[in-house]
Every structure is written in C-alpha cells, then in structure tokens.
Short mmCIF file of C-alpha atoms in Angstrom, two decimals:
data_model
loop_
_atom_site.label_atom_id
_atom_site.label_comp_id
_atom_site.label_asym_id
_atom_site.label_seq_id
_atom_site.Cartn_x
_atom_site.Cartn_y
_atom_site.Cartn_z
CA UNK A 136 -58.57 -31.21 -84.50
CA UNK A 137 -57.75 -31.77 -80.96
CA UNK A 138 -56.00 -29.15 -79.15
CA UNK A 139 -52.99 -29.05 -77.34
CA UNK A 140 -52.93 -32.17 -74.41
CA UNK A 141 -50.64 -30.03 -72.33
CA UNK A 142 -53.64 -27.02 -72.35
CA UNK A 143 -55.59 -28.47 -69.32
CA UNK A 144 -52.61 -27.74 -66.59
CA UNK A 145 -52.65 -24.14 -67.42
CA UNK A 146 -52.89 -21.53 -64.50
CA UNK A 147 -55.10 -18.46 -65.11
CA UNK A 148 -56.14 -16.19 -62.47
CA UNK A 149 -60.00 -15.80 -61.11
CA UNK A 150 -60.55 -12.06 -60.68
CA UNK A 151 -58.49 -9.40 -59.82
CA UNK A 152 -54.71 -9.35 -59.51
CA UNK A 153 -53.30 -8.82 -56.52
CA UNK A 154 -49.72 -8.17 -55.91
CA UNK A 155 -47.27 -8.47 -52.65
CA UNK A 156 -43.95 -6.57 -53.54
CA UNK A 157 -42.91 -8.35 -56.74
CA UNK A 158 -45.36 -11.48 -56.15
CA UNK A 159 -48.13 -12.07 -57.58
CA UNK A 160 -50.33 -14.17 -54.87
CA UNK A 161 -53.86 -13.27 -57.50
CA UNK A 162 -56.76 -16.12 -56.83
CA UNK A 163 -56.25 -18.69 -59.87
CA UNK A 164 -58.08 -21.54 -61.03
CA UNK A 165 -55.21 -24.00 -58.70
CA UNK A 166 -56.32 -21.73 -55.52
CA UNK A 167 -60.14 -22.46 -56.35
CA UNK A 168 -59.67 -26.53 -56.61
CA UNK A 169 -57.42 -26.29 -53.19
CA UNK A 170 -60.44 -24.58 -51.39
CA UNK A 171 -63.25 -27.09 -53.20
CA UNK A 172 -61.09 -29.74 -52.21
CA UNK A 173 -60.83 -28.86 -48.44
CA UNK A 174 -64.57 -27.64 -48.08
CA UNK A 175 -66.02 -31.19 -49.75
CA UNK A 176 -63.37 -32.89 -47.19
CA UNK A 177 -64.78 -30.41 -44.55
CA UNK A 178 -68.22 -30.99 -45.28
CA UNK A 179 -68.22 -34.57 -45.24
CA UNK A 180 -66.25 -34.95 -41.71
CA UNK A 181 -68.86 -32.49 -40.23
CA UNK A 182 -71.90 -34.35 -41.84
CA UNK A 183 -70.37 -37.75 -40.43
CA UNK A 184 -69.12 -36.85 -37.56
CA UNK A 185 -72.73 -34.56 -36.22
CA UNK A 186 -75.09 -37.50 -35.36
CA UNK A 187 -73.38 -40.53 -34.26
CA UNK A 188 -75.36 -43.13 -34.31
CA UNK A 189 -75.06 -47.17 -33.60
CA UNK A 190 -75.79 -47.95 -36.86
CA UNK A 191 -74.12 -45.61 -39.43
CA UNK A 192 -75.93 -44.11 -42.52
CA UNK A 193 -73.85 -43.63 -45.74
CA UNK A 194 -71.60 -40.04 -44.80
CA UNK A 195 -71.15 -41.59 -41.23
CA UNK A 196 -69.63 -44.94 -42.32
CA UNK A 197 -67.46 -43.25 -45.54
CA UNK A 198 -65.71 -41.04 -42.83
CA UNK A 199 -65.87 -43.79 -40.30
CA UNK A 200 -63.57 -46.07 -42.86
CA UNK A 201 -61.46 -43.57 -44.10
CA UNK A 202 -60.67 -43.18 -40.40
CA UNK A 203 -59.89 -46.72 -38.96
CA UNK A 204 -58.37 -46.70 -43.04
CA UNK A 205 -55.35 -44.41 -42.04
CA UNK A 206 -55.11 -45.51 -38.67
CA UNK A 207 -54.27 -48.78 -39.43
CA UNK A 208 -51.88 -47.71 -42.37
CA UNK A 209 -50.09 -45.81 -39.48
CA UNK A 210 -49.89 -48.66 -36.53
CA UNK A 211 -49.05 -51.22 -38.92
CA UNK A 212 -45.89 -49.22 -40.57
CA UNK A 213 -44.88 -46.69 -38.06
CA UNK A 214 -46.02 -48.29 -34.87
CA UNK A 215 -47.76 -47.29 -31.65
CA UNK A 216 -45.11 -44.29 -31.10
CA UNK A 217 -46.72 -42.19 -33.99
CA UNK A 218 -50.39 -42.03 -32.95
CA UNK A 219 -49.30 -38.18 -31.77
CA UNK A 220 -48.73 -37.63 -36.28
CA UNK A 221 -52.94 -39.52 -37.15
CA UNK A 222 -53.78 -35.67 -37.40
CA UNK A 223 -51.74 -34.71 -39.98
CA UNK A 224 -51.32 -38.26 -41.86
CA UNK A 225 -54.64 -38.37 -42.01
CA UNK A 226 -55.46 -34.36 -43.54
CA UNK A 227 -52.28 -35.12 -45.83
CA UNK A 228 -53.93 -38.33 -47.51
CA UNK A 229 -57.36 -36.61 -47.65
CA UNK A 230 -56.13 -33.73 -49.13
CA UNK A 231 -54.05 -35.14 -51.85
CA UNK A 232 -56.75 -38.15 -52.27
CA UNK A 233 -59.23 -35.40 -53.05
CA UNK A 234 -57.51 -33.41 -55.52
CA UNK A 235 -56.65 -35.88 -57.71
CA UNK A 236 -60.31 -37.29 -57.56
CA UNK A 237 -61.76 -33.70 -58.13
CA UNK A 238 -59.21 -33.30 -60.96
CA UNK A 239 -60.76 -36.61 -62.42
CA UNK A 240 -63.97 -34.88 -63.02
CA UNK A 241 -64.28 -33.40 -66.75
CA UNK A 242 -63.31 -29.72 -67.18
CA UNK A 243 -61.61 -29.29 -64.00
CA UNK A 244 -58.07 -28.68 -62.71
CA UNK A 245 -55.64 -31.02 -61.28
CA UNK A 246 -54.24 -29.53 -58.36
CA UNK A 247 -51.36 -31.94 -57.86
CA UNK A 248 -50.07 -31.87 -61.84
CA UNK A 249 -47.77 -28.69 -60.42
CA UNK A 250 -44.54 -29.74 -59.08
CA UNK A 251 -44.49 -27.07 -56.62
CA UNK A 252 -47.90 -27.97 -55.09
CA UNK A 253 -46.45 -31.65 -54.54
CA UNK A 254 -43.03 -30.44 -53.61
CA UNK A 255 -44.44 -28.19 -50.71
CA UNK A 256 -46.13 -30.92 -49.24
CA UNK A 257 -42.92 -33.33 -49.85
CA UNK A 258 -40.66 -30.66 -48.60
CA UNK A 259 -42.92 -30.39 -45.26
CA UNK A 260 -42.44 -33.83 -44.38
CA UNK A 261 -39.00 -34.19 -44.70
CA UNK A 262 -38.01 -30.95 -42.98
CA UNK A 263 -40.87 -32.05 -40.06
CA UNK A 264 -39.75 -36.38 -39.67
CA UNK A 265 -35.62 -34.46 -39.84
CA UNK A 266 -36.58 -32.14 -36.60
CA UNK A 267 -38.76 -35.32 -34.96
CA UNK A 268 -35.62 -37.21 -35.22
CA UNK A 269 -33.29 -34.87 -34.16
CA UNK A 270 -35.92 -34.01 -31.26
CA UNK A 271 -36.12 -37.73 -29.82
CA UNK A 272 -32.54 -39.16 -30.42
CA UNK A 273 -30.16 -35.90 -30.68
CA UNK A 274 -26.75 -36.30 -32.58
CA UNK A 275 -27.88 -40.57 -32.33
CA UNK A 276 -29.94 -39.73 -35.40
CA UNK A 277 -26.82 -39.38 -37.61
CA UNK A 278 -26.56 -43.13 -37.15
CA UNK A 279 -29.46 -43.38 -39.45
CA UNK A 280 -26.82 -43.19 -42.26
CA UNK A 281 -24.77 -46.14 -40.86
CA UNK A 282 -26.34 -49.23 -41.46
CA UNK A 283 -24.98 -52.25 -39.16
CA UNK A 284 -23.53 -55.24 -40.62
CA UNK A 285 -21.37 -53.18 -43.50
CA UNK A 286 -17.52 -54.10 -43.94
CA UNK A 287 -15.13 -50.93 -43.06
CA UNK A 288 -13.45 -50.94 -46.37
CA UNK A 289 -17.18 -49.95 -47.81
CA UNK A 290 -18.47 -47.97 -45.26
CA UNK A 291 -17.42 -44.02 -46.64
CA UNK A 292 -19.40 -45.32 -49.38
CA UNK A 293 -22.12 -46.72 -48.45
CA UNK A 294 -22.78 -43.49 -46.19
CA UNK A 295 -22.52 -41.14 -49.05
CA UNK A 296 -25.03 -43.45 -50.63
CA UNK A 297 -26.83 -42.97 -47.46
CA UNK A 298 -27.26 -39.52 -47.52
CA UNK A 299 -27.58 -38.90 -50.77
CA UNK A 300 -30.77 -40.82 -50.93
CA UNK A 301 -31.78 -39.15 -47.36
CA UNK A 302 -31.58 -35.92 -49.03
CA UNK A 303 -33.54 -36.84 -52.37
CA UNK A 304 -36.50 -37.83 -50.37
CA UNK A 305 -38.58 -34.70 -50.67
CA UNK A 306 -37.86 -34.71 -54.76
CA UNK A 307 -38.83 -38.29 -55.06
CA UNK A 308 -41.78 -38.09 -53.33
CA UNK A 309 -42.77 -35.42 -55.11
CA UNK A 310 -42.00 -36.12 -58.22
CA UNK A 311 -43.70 -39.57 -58.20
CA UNK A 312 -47.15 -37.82 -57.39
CA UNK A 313 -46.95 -35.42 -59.72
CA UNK A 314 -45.67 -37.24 -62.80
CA UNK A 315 -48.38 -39.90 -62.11
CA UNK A 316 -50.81 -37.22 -61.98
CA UNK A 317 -49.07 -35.10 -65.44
CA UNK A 318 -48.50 -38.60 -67.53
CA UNK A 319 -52.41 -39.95 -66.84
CA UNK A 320 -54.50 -36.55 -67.64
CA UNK A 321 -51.93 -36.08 -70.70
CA UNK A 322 -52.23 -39.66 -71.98
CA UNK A 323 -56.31 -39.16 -71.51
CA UNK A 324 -56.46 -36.12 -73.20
CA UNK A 325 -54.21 -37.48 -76.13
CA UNK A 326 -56.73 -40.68 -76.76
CA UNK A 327 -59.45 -38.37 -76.50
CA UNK A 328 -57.68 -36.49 -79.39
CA UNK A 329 -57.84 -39.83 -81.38
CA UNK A 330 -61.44 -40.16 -81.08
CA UNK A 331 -62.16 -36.84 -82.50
CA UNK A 332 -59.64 -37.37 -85.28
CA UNK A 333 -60.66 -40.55 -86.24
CA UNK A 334 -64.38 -39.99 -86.90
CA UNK A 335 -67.34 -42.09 -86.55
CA UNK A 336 -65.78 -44.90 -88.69
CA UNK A 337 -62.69 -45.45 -86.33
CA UNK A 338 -63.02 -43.84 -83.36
CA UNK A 339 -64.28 -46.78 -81.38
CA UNK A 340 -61.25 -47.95 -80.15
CA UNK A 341 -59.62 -45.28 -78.65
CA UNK A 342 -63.05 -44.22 -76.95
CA UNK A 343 -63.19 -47.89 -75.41
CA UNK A 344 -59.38 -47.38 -74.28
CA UNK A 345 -60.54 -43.94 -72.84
CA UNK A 346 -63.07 -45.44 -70.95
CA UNK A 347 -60.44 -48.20 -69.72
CA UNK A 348 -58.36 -45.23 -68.79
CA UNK A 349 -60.73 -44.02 -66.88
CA UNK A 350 -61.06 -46.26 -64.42
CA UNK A 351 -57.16 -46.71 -64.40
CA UNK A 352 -56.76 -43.06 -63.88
CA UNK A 353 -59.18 -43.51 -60.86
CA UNK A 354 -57.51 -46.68 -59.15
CA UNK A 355 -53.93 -44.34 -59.85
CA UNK A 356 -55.32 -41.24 -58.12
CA UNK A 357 -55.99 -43.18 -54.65
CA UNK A 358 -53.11 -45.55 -55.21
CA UNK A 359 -50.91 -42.37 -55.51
CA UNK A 360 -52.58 -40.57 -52.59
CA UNK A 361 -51.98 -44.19 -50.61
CA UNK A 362 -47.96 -44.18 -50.93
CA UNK A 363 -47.54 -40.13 -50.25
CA UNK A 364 -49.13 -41.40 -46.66
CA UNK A 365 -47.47 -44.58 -45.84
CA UNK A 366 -44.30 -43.27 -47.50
CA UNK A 367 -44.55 -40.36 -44.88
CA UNK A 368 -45.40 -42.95 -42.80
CA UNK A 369 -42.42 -44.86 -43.52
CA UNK A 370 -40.10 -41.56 -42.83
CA UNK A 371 -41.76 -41.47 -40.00
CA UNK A 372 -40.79 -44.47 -38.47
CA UNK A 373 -36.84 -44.31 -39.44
CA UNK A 374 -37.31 -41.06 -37.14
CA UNK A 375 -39.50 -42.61 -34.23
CA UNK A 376 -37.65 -46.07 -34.01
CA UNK A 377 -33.97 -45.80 -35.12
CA UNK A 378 -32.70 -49.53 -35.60
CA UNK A 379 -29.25 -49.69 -34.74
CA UNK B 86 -28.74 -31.93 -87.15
CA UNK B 87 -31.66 -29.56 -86.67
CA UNK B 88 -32.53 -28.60 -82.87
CA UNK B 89 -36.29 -29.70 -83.19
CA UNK B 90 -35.27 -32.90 -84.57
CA UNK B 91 -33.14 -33.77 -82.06
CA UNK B 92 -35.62 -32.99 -79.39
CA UNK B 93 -38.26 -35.26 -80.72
CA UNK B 94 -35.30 -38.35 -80.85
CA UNK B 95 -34.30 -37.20 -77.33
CA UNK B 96 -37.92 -37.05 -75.97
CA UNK B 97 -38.55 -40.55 -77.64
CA UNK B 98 -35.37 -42.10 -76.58
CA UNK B 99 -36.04 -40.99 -72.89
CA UNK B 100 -39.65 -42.66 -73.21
CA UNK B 101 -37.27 -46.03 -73.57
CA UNK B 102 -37.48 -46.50 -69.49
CA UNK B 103 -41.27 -47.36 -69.52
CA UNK B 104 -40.00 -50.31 -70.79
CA UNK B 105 -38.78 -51.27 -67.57
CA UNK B 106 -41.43 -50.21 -65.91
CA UNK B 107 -43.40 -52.37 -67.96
CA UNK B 108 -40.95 -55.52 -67.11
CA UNK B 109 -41.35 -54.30 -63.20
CA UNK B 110 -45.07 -54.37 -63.06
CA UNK B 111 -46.03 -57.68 -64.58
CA UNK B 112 -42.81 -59.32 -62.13
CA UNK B 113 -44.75 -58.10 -59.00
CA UNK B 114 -48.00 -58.93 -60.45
CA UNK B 115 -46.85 -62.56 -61.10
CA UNK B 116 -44.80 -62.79 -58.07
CA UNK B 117 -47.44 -61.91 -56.01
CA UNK B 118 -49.89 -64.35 -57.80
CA UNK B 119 -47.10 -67.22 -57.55
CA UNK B 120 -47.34 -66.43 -53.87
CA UNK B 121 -50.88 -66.24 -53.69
CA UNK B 122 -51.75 -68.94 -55.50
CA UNK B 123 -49.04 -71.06 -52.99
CA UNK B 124 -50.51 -69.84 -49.68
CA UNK B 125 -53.89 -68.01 -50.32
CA UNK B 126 -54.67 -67.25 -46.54
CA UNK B 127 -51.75 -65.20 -46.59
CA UNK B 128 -52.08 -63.42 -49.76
CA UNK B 129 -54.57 -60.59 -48.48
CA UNK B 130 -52.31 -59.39 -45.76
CA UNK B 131 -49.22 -58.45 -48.83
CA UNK B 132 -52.09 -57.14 -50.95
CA UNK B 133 -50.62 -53.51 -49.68
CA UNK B 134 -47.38 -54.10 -50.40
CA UNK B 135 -48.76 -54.58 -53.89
CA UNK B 136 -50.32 -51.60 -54.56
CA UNK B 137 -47.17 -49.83 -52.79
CA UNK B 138 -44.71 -52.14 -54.62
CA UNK B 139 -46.42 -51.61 -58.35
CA UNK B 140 -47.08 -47.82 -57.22
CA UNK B 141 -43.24 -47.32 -56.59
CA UNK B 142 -42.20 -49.29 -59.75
CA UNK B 143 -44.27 -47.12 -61.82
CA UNK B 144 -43.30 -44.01 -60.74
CA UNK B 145 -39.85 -44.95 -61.75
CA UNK B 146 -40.75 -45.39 -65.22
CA UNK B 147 -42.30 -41.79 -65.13
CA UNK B 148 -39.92 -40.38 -64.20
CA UNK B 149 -38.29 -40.69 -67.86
CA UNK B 150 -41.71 -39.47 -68.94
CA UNK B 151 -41.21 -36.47 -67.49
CA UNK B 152 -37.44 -36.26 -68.46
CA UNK B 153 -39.38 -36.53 -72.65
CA UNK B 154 -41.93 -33.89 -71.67
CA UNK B 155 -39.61 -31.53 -70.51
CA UNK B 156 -37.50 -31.77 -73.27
CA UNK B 157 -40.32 -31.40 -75.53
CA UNK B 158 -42.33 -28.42 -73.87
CA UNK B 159 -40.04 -26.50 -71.76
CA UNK B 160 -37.08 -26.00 -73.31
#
C-alpha cells in the first residue's frame, strides 16, 4: 500500500547538526535543492552568456529568451521607471521557476511546498516596493489607500478595505505559490497511490490521469513562477507611478 | 460527536470552495475564447492576462485546500 502523500515534504538534515544558540541552521535536504537550483541557474547564464555569437546555439538562445522574457513582463506592467528592479525580477522568477521544475523531477524535494520559503521571498517584496514608495513620493504614498472618484459617506471604509488588503499582500502571495505547489505534488502522489492499489487489472486509469497530471503540474510550476514576478511587478508599479 | 470525525467533515466541507474555482476557470476560459473567437488579431496580446487571470482564480480555490489539509494534518 501506498504510503503517506504528505511524506515527500519532509525536512531531514544532510550531515552533521549544527547549532547557533537555540537554532538549529544544520544543512537539510531544502538547503541542498536551494543550492542545485541556483548553481543549474548559474551554470546556464555563464554557459550562455561566455561566447556570444550572431547566431545563438541552444544555452545561448534559452538564456537569451528568458531575458527579453522578463524584460518585457516588466516594461509592459511596471513601465520604463522600473528597469533599475530587471536584476532582481529577473533572479526572483528564475529562482522560484527552477525550484518548482527541479521539484518536478521524481524523488526530489520541492523547495517552495514550505510556507516559510515562499513567505520570505513574499515578505521581501513587500517590505522592499513599501520603502521604494516611501523613497520616491514621501508621506504622498499614503494616498495609495485613497482611491479617487469614492463618495465621502464611504470613504473610512473603503480605506480600511484599502489597507487591509495592502497589508495581506505578502500572505497572499505567498500562500498562492505554495498551496499550488503543496495541492499538485499531494494530488500526484495520491493517484500514484491508486495505481499501486489497484493492480494490473485497474490501474490504467489513474496512471493515464498521472501522466495528464504531469504535464499539468509542469504548465502550473511556470505559470506559478510567472504571477510571483508580474505580481511583484504589479507592486511595483503602484510604488513607481502613484495614480492619483 | 467524536473529534476525528468531525475533522474529516470539516476538511471535506472546506474542500467545497474548489467548486468555485472550478466555476472561475471555465468563465475565463470561455470568456476569453468568446473574445477570441470575435477579434482573433487581438486575442494573443490578452493571452497573459489568461494565464495570470486563471492563475489567480485558482489559487483562490486552494486556498480552502489548504484550510482541509491543515485541519487534517496539523492539528
């Protein structure tokens, strides 16, 4: 019988255990993925980037689109004004891109299934696009809370509203990542249960729904890593170009 | 009524809101074929806005996955 679906977003720790006070910062299996991650996205950037030729061979072109890819997502939502942000747009999409296509791969470990992983990076953004906007327009970003065009009798609410949803940013964005990320592996792991359990005789179903999955899971882990970056990018640009 | 028993009802009535994330996704898939089928030049400049627009209403509907999976497993 199949084990437990939940089993494959355990945490162990990879050698020794080191402790900082009462932390424990030991090397797990999470810290391992991060650093795969970041060396494949390393590699490939160095490998594409080293020769530079007219007509590109396969690395060259792969980091060439991924390039003009982002930096088009950011001039067409955020405008002109946020070309200074490509840099880290651009390492935040390739980072969460490739962990959830490394967690894809059998036997591995999904880096962004942990709500803290996603809610550092979600927490980074909105503390970073709050001091951009305070940075460009002063105490004038407060008037990001108070739309234009709203009777007085509804305005307290509306800016409660406002901020509420202002300040539920980070969690949302997080939250959506990771849940996309927890609900998929789960609900592959569970078919693959069915296949076991029903045998030769019925098992062919859910292993042609697993293989459906698959490729579902796939399209969901860049479609995921596509709105964290043009949602940041959309944060960004309330920041950059207050409309009011 | 018995504390395991009412987590499983719990954790299956919060599943209930993939429901509308069901009715979500196949409106902005049909809106956006309704659209595309009126003006084709036009439909491959909102084809974005449809992956962002069916990524966003999906998530929503997770969300009370999550909600059933914590009930189940962490408490």
């Amino acid at each position: 019988m199949a084990t437990n679906p939940m089993a494959q977003f355990e945490v162990y720790r990879i050698g020794p255990e080191i402790k900082l006070g009462t932390i424990d910062i030991s090397f797990t299996n999470s810290s391992l993925f991060m650093i795969i991650s970041s060396l494949a996205i390393l590699l490939i950037f160095n490998l594409g980037s080293k020769k530079n030729s007219l007509l590109p061979d396969k690395v060259q072109l792969l980091a060439e689109l991924s390039y003009s890819f982002v930096s088009k997502m950011i001039s067409d939502t955020a405008g002109s004004k946020a070309k200074p942000y490509f840099s880290f747009i651009f390492s935040l999409f390739m980072f969460v891109l490739f962990c959830n296509m490394f967690g894809m791969m059998p036997y591995s470990f999904t880096v962004t299934s942990h709500i803290i992983v996603t809610f550092v990076l979600a927490f980074f953004v909105f503390v970073g696009v709050t001091v951009i906007g305070f940075m460009k327009h002063g105490f004038g970003y407060l008037k990001l809370f108070v739309p234009s065009g709203v009777p007085a009798l509804l305005l307290p609410l509306i800016v409660i509203i406002e901020i509420i949803s202002y300040l539920s940013r980070p969690i949302s964005l997080s939250v959506r990542l990771f849940a996309n990320m927890l609900a998929g592996h789960t609900m592959m792991k569970v078919f693959g249960g069915f296949v076991i359990s029903l045998g030769i005789v019925g098992g062919w179903l859910p292993l042609s729904f697993s293989v459906a999955l698959t490729g579902l899971e796939f399209l969901v882990a860049f479609l995921q890593a596509y709105v964290f970056a043009i949602l940041t990018c959309i944060y960004l640009n309330d920041a950059l170009n207050l409309h009011h | 009524m018995e504390l395991e028993a009412a987590k499983m009802i719990g954790a299956g009535i919060a599943v209930l809101s993939l429901a509308g994330a069901g009715i979500a996704i196949g409106n902005i898939f049909s809106s956006y074929l309704t659209g595309a089928m009126r003006n084709p030049s036009a439909a491959q400049k909102q084809f974005p806005n449809l992956l962002l627009g069916f990524a966003l209403a999906e998530a929503t509907g997770l969300f009370g996955l999550v909600v059933a999976l914590i009930i189940l497993f962490a408490f």
